[in-house]
PDB file of C-alpha atoms in Angstrom:
ATOM      1  CA  UNK A   1     -19.423 -17.393  -2.469  1.00  0.00           C
ATOM      2  CA  UNK A   2     -22.443 -15.522  -4.708  1.00  0.00           C
ATOM      3  CA  UNK A   3     -22.011 -12.381  -6.035  1.00  0.00           C
ATOM      4  CA  UNK A   4     -23.265  -9.835  -8.173  1.00  0.00           C
ATOM      5  CA  UNK A   5     -21.510  -8.580 -11.360  1.00  0.00           C
ATOM      6  CA  UNK A   6     -22.215  -4.747 -11.699  1.00  0.00           C
ATOM      7  CA  UNK A   7     -23.203  -4.609 -15.293  1.00  0.00           C
ATOM      8  CA  UNK A   8     -22.219  -1.246 -17.381  1.00  0.00           C
ATOM      9  CA  UNK A   9     -25.611   0.730 -16.866  1.00  0.00           C
ATOM     10  CA  UNK A  10     -23.455   4.051 -17.166  1.00  0.00           C
ATOM     11  CA  UNK A  11     -24.969   6.306 -19.950  1.00  0.00           C
ATOM     12  CA  UNK A  12     -23.272   9.106 -22.176  1.00  0.00           C
ATOM     13  CA  UNK A  13     -22.814  11.693 -18.999  1.00  0.00           C
ATOM     14  CA  UNK A  14     -24.514  14.837 -19.652  1.00  0.00           C
ATOM     15  CA  UNK A  15     -21.601  17.711 -19.466  1.00  0.00           C
ATOM     16  CA  UNK A  16     -21.421  20.976 -17.913  1.00  0.00           C
ATOM     17  CA  UNK A  17     -24.989  21.066 -16.489  1.00  0.00           C
ATOM     18  CA  UNK A  18     -23.835  19.842 -13.455  1.00  0.00           C
ATOM     19  CA  UNK A  19     -21.298  22.316 -10.765  1.00  0.00           C
ATOM     20  CA  UNK A  20     -19.685  19.768  -8.530  1.00  0.00           C
ATOM     21  CA  UNK A  21     -18.261  21.550  -5.160  1.00  0.00           C
ATOM     22  CA  UNK A  22     -15.186  19.820  -3.267  1.00  0.00           C
ATOM     23  CA  UNK A  23     -17.709  18.876  -1.091  1.00  0.00           C
ATOM     24  CA  UNK A  24     -19.523  16.598  -4.020  1.00  0.00           C
ATOM     25  CA  UNK A  25     -16.055  15.562  -4.827  1.00  0.00           C
ATOM     26  CA  UNK A  26     -15.390  14.227  -1.361  1.00  0.00           C
ATOM     27  CA  UNK A  27     -18.917  12.201  -1.110  1.00  0.00           C
ATOM     28  CA  UNK A  28     -17.824  10.555  -4.254  1.00  0.00           C
ATOM     29  CA  UNK A  29     -14.573   9.710  -2.991  1.00  0.00           C
ATOM     30  CA  UNK A  30     -15.696   8.508   0.052  1.00  0.00           C
ATOM     31  CA  UNK A  31     -18.401   6.403  -1.544  1.00  0.00           C
ATOM     32  CA  UNK A  32     -15.648   4.698  -3.630  1.00  0.00           C
ATOM     33  CA  UNK A  33     -13.301   3.843  -0.505  1.00  0.00           C
ATOM     34  CA  UNK A  34     -16.334   1.791   1.134  1.00  0.00           C
ATOM     35  CA  UNK A  35     -17.483   0.392  -1.984  1.00  0.00           C
ATOM     36  CA  UNK A  36     -21.495   1.406  -1.677  1.00  0.00           C
ATOM     37  CA  UNK A  37     -24.017   2.971   0.880  1.00  0.00           C
ATOM     38  CA  UNK A  38     -26.859   3.592   1.746  1.00  0.00           C
ATOM     39  CA  UNK A  39     -28.886   7.128   1.723  1.00  0.00           C
ATOM     40  CA  UNK A  40     -28.280   7.041   5.502  1.00  0.00           C
ATOM     41  CA  UNK A  41     -24.641   6.873   5.794  1.00  0.00           C
ATOM     42  CA  UNK A  42     -24.566   9.579   3.081  1.00  0.00           C
ATOM     43  CA  UNK A  43     -27.002  11.367   5.839  1.00  0.00           C
ATOM     44  CA  UNK A  44     -24.674  10.867   8.502  1.00  0.00           C
ATOM     45  CA  UNK A  45     -21.415  11.555   6.543  1.00  0.00           C
ATOM     46  CA  UNK A  46     -22.529  14.554   5.514  1.00  0.00           C
ATOM     47  CA  UNK A  47     -24.182  15.631   8.757  1.00  0.00           C
ATOM     48  CA  UNK A  48     -27.246  16.412   6.223  1.00  0.00           C
ATOM     49  CA  UNK A  49     -31.137  16.118   6.487  1.00  0.00           C
ATOM     50  CA  UNK A  50     -32.227  13.147   4.343  1.00  0.00           C
ATOM     51  CA  UNK A  51     -34.329  14.988   1.791  1.00  0.00           C
ATOM     52  CA  UNK A  52     -31.123  17.148   1.219  1.00  0.00           C
ATOM     53  CA  UNK A  53     -29.368  14.167   1.099  1.00  0.00           C
ATOM     54  CA  UNK A  54     -31.319  12.539  -1.326  1.00  0.00           C
ATOM     55  CA  UNK A  55     -31.554  15.722  -3.619  1.00  0.00           C
ATOM     56  CA  UNK A  56     -28.089  15.873  -4.288  1.00  0.00           C
ATOM     57  CA  UNK A  57     -27.430  12.485  -4.490  1.00  0.00           C
ATOM     58  CA  UNK A  58     -30.304  12.432  -6.919  1.00  0.00           C
ATOM     59  CA  UNK A  59     -28.121  14.944  -9.018  1.00  0.00           C
ATOM     60  CA  UNK A  60     -25.066  13.131  -8.923  1.00  0.00           C
ATOM     61  CA  UNK A  61     -27.246  10.054 -10.141  1.00  0.00           C
ATOM     62  CA  UNK A  62     -28.740  12.178 -13.010  1.00  0.00           C
ATOM     63  CA  UNK A  63     -25.666  13.181 -14.093  1.00  0.00           C
ATOM     64  CA  UNK A  64     -24.299   9.623 -13.848  1.00  0.00           C
ATOM     65  CA  UNK A  65     -21.313  10.481 -11.147  1.00  0.00           C
ATOM     66  CA  UNK A  66     -23.560   7.390  -8.956  1.00  0.00           C
ATOM     67  CA  UNK A  67     -25.619   4.836  -9.460  1.00  0.00           C
ATOM     68  CA  UNK A  68     -28.441   4.097  -7.259  1.00  0.00           C
ATOM     69  CA  UNK A  69     -29.668   0.225  -7.112  1.00  0.00           C
ATOM     70  CA  UNK A  70     -31.137  -2.395  -5.464  1.00  0.00           C
ATOM     71  CA  UNK A  71     -29.498  -5.384  -4.622  1.00  0.00           C
ATOM     72  CA  UNK A  72     -32.421  -7.151  -2.234  1.00  0.00           C
ATOM     73  CA  UNK A  73     -36.033  -6.523  -2.979  1.00  0.00           C
ATOM     74  CA  UNK A  74     -38.051  -4.288  -0.884  1.00  0.00           C
ATOM     75  CA  UNK A  75     -34.540  -3.783   0.843  1.00  0.00           C
ATOM     76  CA  UNK A  76     -32.801   0.221   0.581  1.00  0.00           C
ATOM     77  CA  UNK A  77     -31.112   0.562  -2.649  1.00  0.00           C
ATOM     78  CA  UNK A  78     -27.356   1.454  -2.436  1.00  0.00           C
ATOM     79  CA  UNK A  79     -24.744   4.150  -4.018  1.00  0.00           C
ATOM     80  CA  UNK A  80     -21.869   3.030  -6.049  1.00  0.00           C
ATOM     81  CA  UNK A  81     -19.311   5.317  -8.043  1.00  0.00           C
ATOM     82  CA  UNK A  82     -19.000   5.299 -12.034  1.00  0.00           C
ATOM     83  CA  UNK A  83     -16.215   4.893 -13.910  1.00  0.00           C
ATOM     84  CA  UNK A  84     -16.908   8.771 -14.594  1.00  0.00           C
ATOM     85  CA  UNK A  85     -17.784   9.671 -10.956  1.00  0.00           C
ATOM     86  CA  UNK A  86     -14.103   7.798 -10.006  1.00  0.00           C
ATOM     87  CA  UNK A  87     -12.580  10.241 -12.612  1.00  0.00           C
ATOM     88  CA  UNK A  88     -13.959  13.508 -12.101  1.00  0.00           C
ATOM     89  CA  UNK A  89     -13.335  12.758  -8.285  1.00  0.00           C
ATOM     90  CA  UNK A  90      -9.736  11.619  -8.538  1.00  0.00           C
ATOM     91  CA  UNK A  91     -10.321   8.335  -6.351  1.00  0.00           C
ATOM     92  CA  UNK A  92      -7.363   6.137  -6.514  1.00  0.00           C
ATOM     93  CA  UNK A  93      -9.530   3.318  -6.539  1.00  0.00           C
ATOM     94  CA  UNK A  94     -11.196   1.826  -9.495  1.00  0.00           C
ATOM     95  CA  UNK A  95     -14.832   1.955  -9.397  1.00  0.00           C
ATOM     96  CA  UNK A  96     -16.693  -0.736  -8.058  1.00  0.00           C
ATOM     97  CA  UNK A  97     -17.089  -4.105 -10.359  1.00  0.00           C
ATOM     98  CA  UNK A  98     -19.146  -7.023  -7.884  1.00  0.00           C
ATOM     99  CA  UNK A  99     -20.835  -7.061  -4.780  1.00  0.00           C
ATOM    100  CA  UNK A 100     -20.280 -10.133  -2.455  1.00  0.00           C
ATOM    101  CA  UNK A 101     -24.040 -11.174  -1.504  1.00  0.00           C
ATOM    102  CA  UNK A 102     -22.533 -12.861   1.183  1.00  0.00           C
ATOM    103  CA  UNK A 103     -20.797 -10.010   2.716  1.00  0.00           C
ATOM    104  CA  UNK A 104     -23.491  -8.013   1.801  1.00  0.00           C
ATOM    105  CA  UNK A 105     -25.375  -6.937   5.274  1.00  0.00           C
ATOM    106  CA  UNK A 106     -21.639  -6.980   7.008  1.00  0.00           C
ATOM    107  CA  UNK A 107     -20.270  -4.432   4.549  1.00  0.00           C
ATOM    108  CA  UNK A 108     -22.927  -2.301   5.018  1.00  0.00           C
ATOM    109  CA  UNK A 109     -22.955  -2.270   8.882  1.00  0.00           C
ATOM    110  CA  UNK A 110     -18.927  -1.738   8.851  1.00  0.00           C
ATOM    111  CA  UNK A 111     -19.712   1.687   7.192  1.00  0.00           C
ATOM    112  CA  UNK A 112     -22.228   2.226  10.056  1.00  0.00           C
ATOM    113  CA  UNK A 113     -20.148   1.646  12.637  1.00  0.00           C
ATOM    114  CA  UNK A 114     -17.444   3.270  11.282  1.00  0.00           C
ATOM    115  CA  UNK A 115     -19.274   6.449  10.818  1.00  0.00           C
ATOM    116  CA  UNK A 116     -20.100   5.432  14.392  1.00  0.00           C
ATOM    117  CA  UNK A 117     -17.106   5.406  15.615  1.00  0.00           C
ATOM    118  CA  UNK A 118     -15.761   8.627  13.918  1.00  0.00           C
ATOM    119  CA  UNK A 119     -18.773  10.456  15.686  1.00  0.00           C
ATOM    120  CA  UNK A 120     -17.824   9.649  19.002  1.00  0.00           C
ATOM    121  CA  UNK A 121     -14.185   8.804  19.451  1.00  0.00           C
ATOM    122  CA  UNK A 122     -13.059  11.548  16.189  1.00  0.00           C
ATOM    123  CA  UNK A 123      -9.870  10.776  14.215  1.00  0.00           C
ATOM    124  CA  UNK A 124     -10.305   8.943  10.770  1.00  0.00           C
ATOM    125  CA  UNK A 125     -10.302   5.639   9.166  1.00  0.00           C
ATOM    126  CA  UNK A 126      -8.589   3.271   6.552  1.00  0.00           C
ATOM    127  CA  UNK A 127     -11.266   1.062   4.865  1.00  0.00           C
ATOM    128  CA  UNK A 128     -10.777  -2.263   3.567  1.00  0.00           C
ATOM    129  CA  UNK A 129     -11.189  -1.595   0.052  1.00  0.00           C
ATOM    130  CA  UNK A 130      -8.310   1.031   0.705  1.00  0.00           C
ATOM    131  CA  UNK A 131      -6.302  -1.457   2.814  1.00  0.00           C
ATOM    132  CA  UNK A 132      -6.650  -4.715  -0.062  1.00  0.00           C
ATOM    133  CA  UNK A 133      -5.788  -1.999  -2.717  1.00  0.00           C
ATOM    134  CA  UNK A 134      -2.783  -0.546  -1.270  1.00  0.00           C
ATOM    135  CA  UNK A 135      -3.675   2.952  -0.523  1.00  0.00           C
ATOM    136  CA  UNK A 136      -4.217   2.170   3.192  1.00  0.00           C
ATOM    137  CA  UNK A 137      -1.720   4.110   5.395  1.00  0.00           C
ATOM    138  CA  UNK A 138       1.545   2.355   5.334  1.00  0.00           C
ATOM    139  CA  UNK A 139      -0.356  -0.658   3.082  1.00  0.00           C
ATOM    140  CA  UNK A 140      -1.359  -2.304   6.262  1.00  0.00           C
ATOM    141  CA  UNK A 141      -3.226  -5.360   5.405  1.00  0.00           C
ATOM    142  CA  UNK A 142      -0.913  -6.249   2.247  1.00  0.00           C
ATOM    143  CA  UNK A 143       0.222  -9.382   4.083  1.00  0.00           C
ATOM    144  CA  UNK A 144      -1.969 -11.749   5.777  1.00  0.00           C
ATOM    145  CA  UNK A 145      -4.986 -11.026   7.342  1.00  0.00           C
ATOM    146  CA  UNK A 146      -6.897  -7.574   6.379  1.00  0.00           C
ATOM    147  CA  UNK A 147      -9.032  -5.873   9.448  1.00  0.00           C
ATOM    148  CA  UNK A 148     -12.565  -4.934   8.172  1.00  0.00           C
ATOM    149  CA  UNK A 149     -11.080  -0.936   8.667  1.00  0.00           C
ATOM    150  CA  UNK A 150      -8.481   0.617  10.712  1.00  0.00           C
ATOM    151  CA  UNK A 151      -9.359   3.528  13.084  1.00  0.00           C
ATOM    152  CA  UNK A 152      -6.489   5.957  13.391  1.00  0.00           C
ATOM    153  CA  UNK A 153      -6.790   7.698  16.989  1.00  0.00           C
ATOM    154  CA  UNK A 154      -4.750  10.041  19.127  1.00  0.00           C
ATOM    155  CA  UNK A 155      -1.423   7.900  17.328  1.00  0.00           C
ATOM    156  CA  UNK A 156      -3.259   4.602  17.414  1.00  0.00           C
ATOM    157  CA  UNK A 157      -3.800   2.601  14.683  1.00  0.00           C
ATOM    158  CA  UNK A 158      -6.651   0.297  16.153  1.00  0.00           C
ATOM    159  CA  UNK A 159      -8.107  -2.200  13.344  1.00  0.00           C
ATOM    160  CA  UNK A 160     -11.855  -2.999  13.567  1.00  0.00           C
ATOM    161  CA  UNK A 161     -13.442  -6.094  13.295  1.00  0.00           C
ATOM    162  CA  UNK A 162     -17.196  -6.571  12.935  1.00  0.00           C
ATOM    163  CA  UNK A 163     -17.905 -10.323  13.885  1.00  0.00           C
ATOM    164  CA  UNK A 164     -21.358 -11.121  12.564  1.00  0.00           C
ATOM    165  CA  UNK A 165     -20.922 -15.356  12.664  1.00  0.00           C
ATOM    166  CA  UNK A 166     -18.601 -17.961  14.430  1.00  0.00           C
ATOM    167  CA  UNK A 167     -14.939 -18.940  12.957  1.00  0.00           C
ATOM    168  CA  UNK A 168     -13.423 -22.222  12.997  1.00  0.00           C
ATOM    169  CA  UNK A 169     -11.094 -22.260  15.319  1.00  0.00           C
ATOM    170  CA  UNK A 170      -8.373 -22.757  13.124  1.00  0.00           C
ATOM    171  CA  UNK A 171      -9.060 -19.878  10.987  1.00  0.00           C
ATOM    172  CA  UNK A 172      -9.670 -17.786  14.961  1.00  0.00           C
ATOM    173  CA  UNK A 173      -6.242 -18.691  15.795  1.00  0.00           C
ATOM    174  CA  UNK A 174      -4.894 -17.680  12.466  1.00  0.00           C
ATOM    175  CA  UNK A 175      -5.829 -13.767  12.673  1.00  0.00           C
ATOM    176  CA  UNK A 176      -5.171 -13.910  16.720  1.00  0.00           C
ATOM    177  CA  UNK A 177      -1.604 -14.948  15.558  1.00  0.00           C
ATOM    178  CA  UNK A 178      -1.819 -12.377  12.660  1.00  0.00           C
ATOM    179  CA  UNK A 179      -2.321  -9.583  15.006  1.00  0.00           C
ATOM    180  CA  UNK A 180       0.224 -11.206  18.317  1.00  0.00           C
ATOM    181  CA  UNK A 181       2.909 -10.700  15.603  1.00  0.00           C
ATOM    182  CA  UNK A 182       2.069  -7.248  13.969  1.00  0.00           C
ATOM    183  CA  UNK A 183       2.719  -4.563  15.642  1.00  0.00           C
ATOM    184  CA  UNK A 184       1.117  -2.089  13.615  1.00  0.00           C
ATOM    185  CA  UNK A 185      -1.720  -1.732  15.382  1.00  0.00           C
ATOM    186  CA  UNK A 186      -1.525  -0.837  19.053  1.00  0.00           C
ATOM    187  CA  UNK A 187      -5.530  -2.165  19.977  1.00  0.00           C
ATOM    188  CA  UNK A 188      -8.006  -4.842  18.106  1.00  0.00           C
ATOM    189  CA  UNK A 189     -11.580  -4.170  18.820  1.00  0.00           C
ATOM    190  CA  UNK A 190     -13.987  -6.599  17.824  1.00  0.00           C
ATOM    191  CA  UNK A 191     -17.536  -5.853  17.659  1.00  0.00           C
ATOM    192  CA  UNK A 192     -19.545  -9.179  17.712  1.00  0.00           C
ATOM    193  CA  UNK A 193     -23.160  -9.925  16.757  1.00  0.00           C
ATOM    194  CA  UNK A 194     -24.142 -12.167  19.630  1.00  0.00           C
ATOM    195  CA  UNK A 195     -22.701 -13.325  23.257  1.00  0.00           C
ATOM    196  CA  UNK A 196     -21.889 -16.441  21.391  1.00  0.00           C
ATOM    197  CA  UNK A 197     -18.986 -15.256  19.224  1.00  0.00           C
ATOM    198  CA  UNK A 198     -17.860 -12.920  22.472  1.00  0.00           C
ATOM    199  CA  UNK A 199     -17.316 -16.266  24.682  1.00  0.00           C
ATOM    200  CA  UNK A 200     -15.547 -17.687  21.502  1.00  0.00           C
ATOM    201  CA  UNK A 201     -13.060 -15.366  21.526  1.00  0.00           C
ATOM    202  CA  UNK A 202     -12.548 -15.163  25.581  1.00  0.00           C
ATOM    203  CA  UNK A 203      -9.037 -17.133  25.266  1.00  0.00           C
ATOM    204  CA  UNK A 204      -7.650 -15.652  23.010  1.00  0.00           C
ATOM    205  CA  UNK A 205      -8.124 -11.998  25.140  1.00  0.00           C
ATOM    206  CA  UNK A 206      -6.168 -13.851  28.277  1.00  0.00           C
ATOM    207  CA  UNK A 207      -3.389 -13.757  26.216  1.00  0.00           C
ATOM    208  CA  UNK A 208      -3.829 -10.523  24.582  1.00  0.00           C
ATOM    209  CA  UNK A 209      -4.975  -7.608  26.477  1.00  0.00           C
ATOM    210  CA  UNK A 210      -4.523  -5.344  23.247  1.00  0.00           C
ATOM    211  CA  UNK A 211      -7.862  -7.051  22.107  1.00  0.00           C
ATOM    212  CA  UNK A 212     -11.100  -5.796  22.936  1.00  0.00           C
ATOM    213  CA  UNK A 213     -14.721  -6.677  22.323  1.00  0.00           C
ATOM    214  CA  UNK A 214     -18.005  -5.196  22.058  1.00  0.00           C
ATOM    215  CA  UNK A 215     -21.568  -5.985  21.491  1.00  0.00           C
ATOM    216  CA  UNK A 216     -22.074  -3.884  18.261  1.00  0.00           C
ATOM    217  CA  UNK A 217     -25.622  -3.573  18.619  1.00  0.00           C
ATOM    218  CA  UNK A 218     -25.577  -1.803  22.119  1.00  0.00           C
ATOM    219  CA  UNK A 219     -22.985   0.310  20.800  1.00  0.00           C
ATOM    220  CA  UNK A 220     -24.958   1.152  17.854  1.00  0.00           C
ATOM    221  CA  UNK A 221     -28.248   1.559  20.117  1.00  0.00           C
ATOM    222  CA  UNK A 222     -26.201   3.471  22.672  1.00  0.00           C
ATOM    223  CA  UNK A 223     -24.045   6.089  19.985  1.00  0.00           C
ATOM    224  CA  UNK A 224     -28.203   6.623  18.248  1.00  0.00           C
ATOM    225  CA  UNK A 225     -29.881   7.664  21.586  1.00  0.00           C
ATOM    226  CA  UNK A 226     -26.540  10.062  22.297  1.00  0.00           C
ATOM    227  CA  UNK A 227     -27.352  11.413  19.013  1.00  0.00           C
ATOM    228  CA  UNK A 228     -30.960  11.804  19.397  1.00  0.00           C
TER     229      UNK A 228
END
């Protein structure tokens, strides 16, 4: 699996020239919890205009609490939290060290989906990064399979899975059996990239009605229309 190792590009921090608000600190914690985000994610998270998001993000970059990088030529840049940003925000997770090129677009889509789920249903969520570091609720995912996130909604714990490609039958069965034996999750929602993936899941759905599938692009498009 190809990965980009994020070199230490951080320069000496400009001290006492930027007053960080609680909103800034919460933003830094959130970005570090998911790893990296785009400006659109920041806009959605803070519910502010894109120009305002750019201004605030630029200040955090200038004072070395955030790093702005372009992973792919011609694609939108991403923001990640620096070591100083982690320290000042009190984030329990370490600063992100590497980005997997294989899961780059998947990871961004998971963040987009999580924000849309919160906008539609409310509640809160625990990211995969939090789950893997043992800082999620009750350390979900510490043994066995780790979902892409967990939606906490009305006393329910809903495992969220974003499926953009087919898995082998063996791997699919392993994940399915994990959810059958794991009573931490009341439901599992699969957001599928295409109909072929949905069809691959059908045999498992017949045995587990708590697992549901949704076409991810249709869900995001419907939610986008509702926000206009």
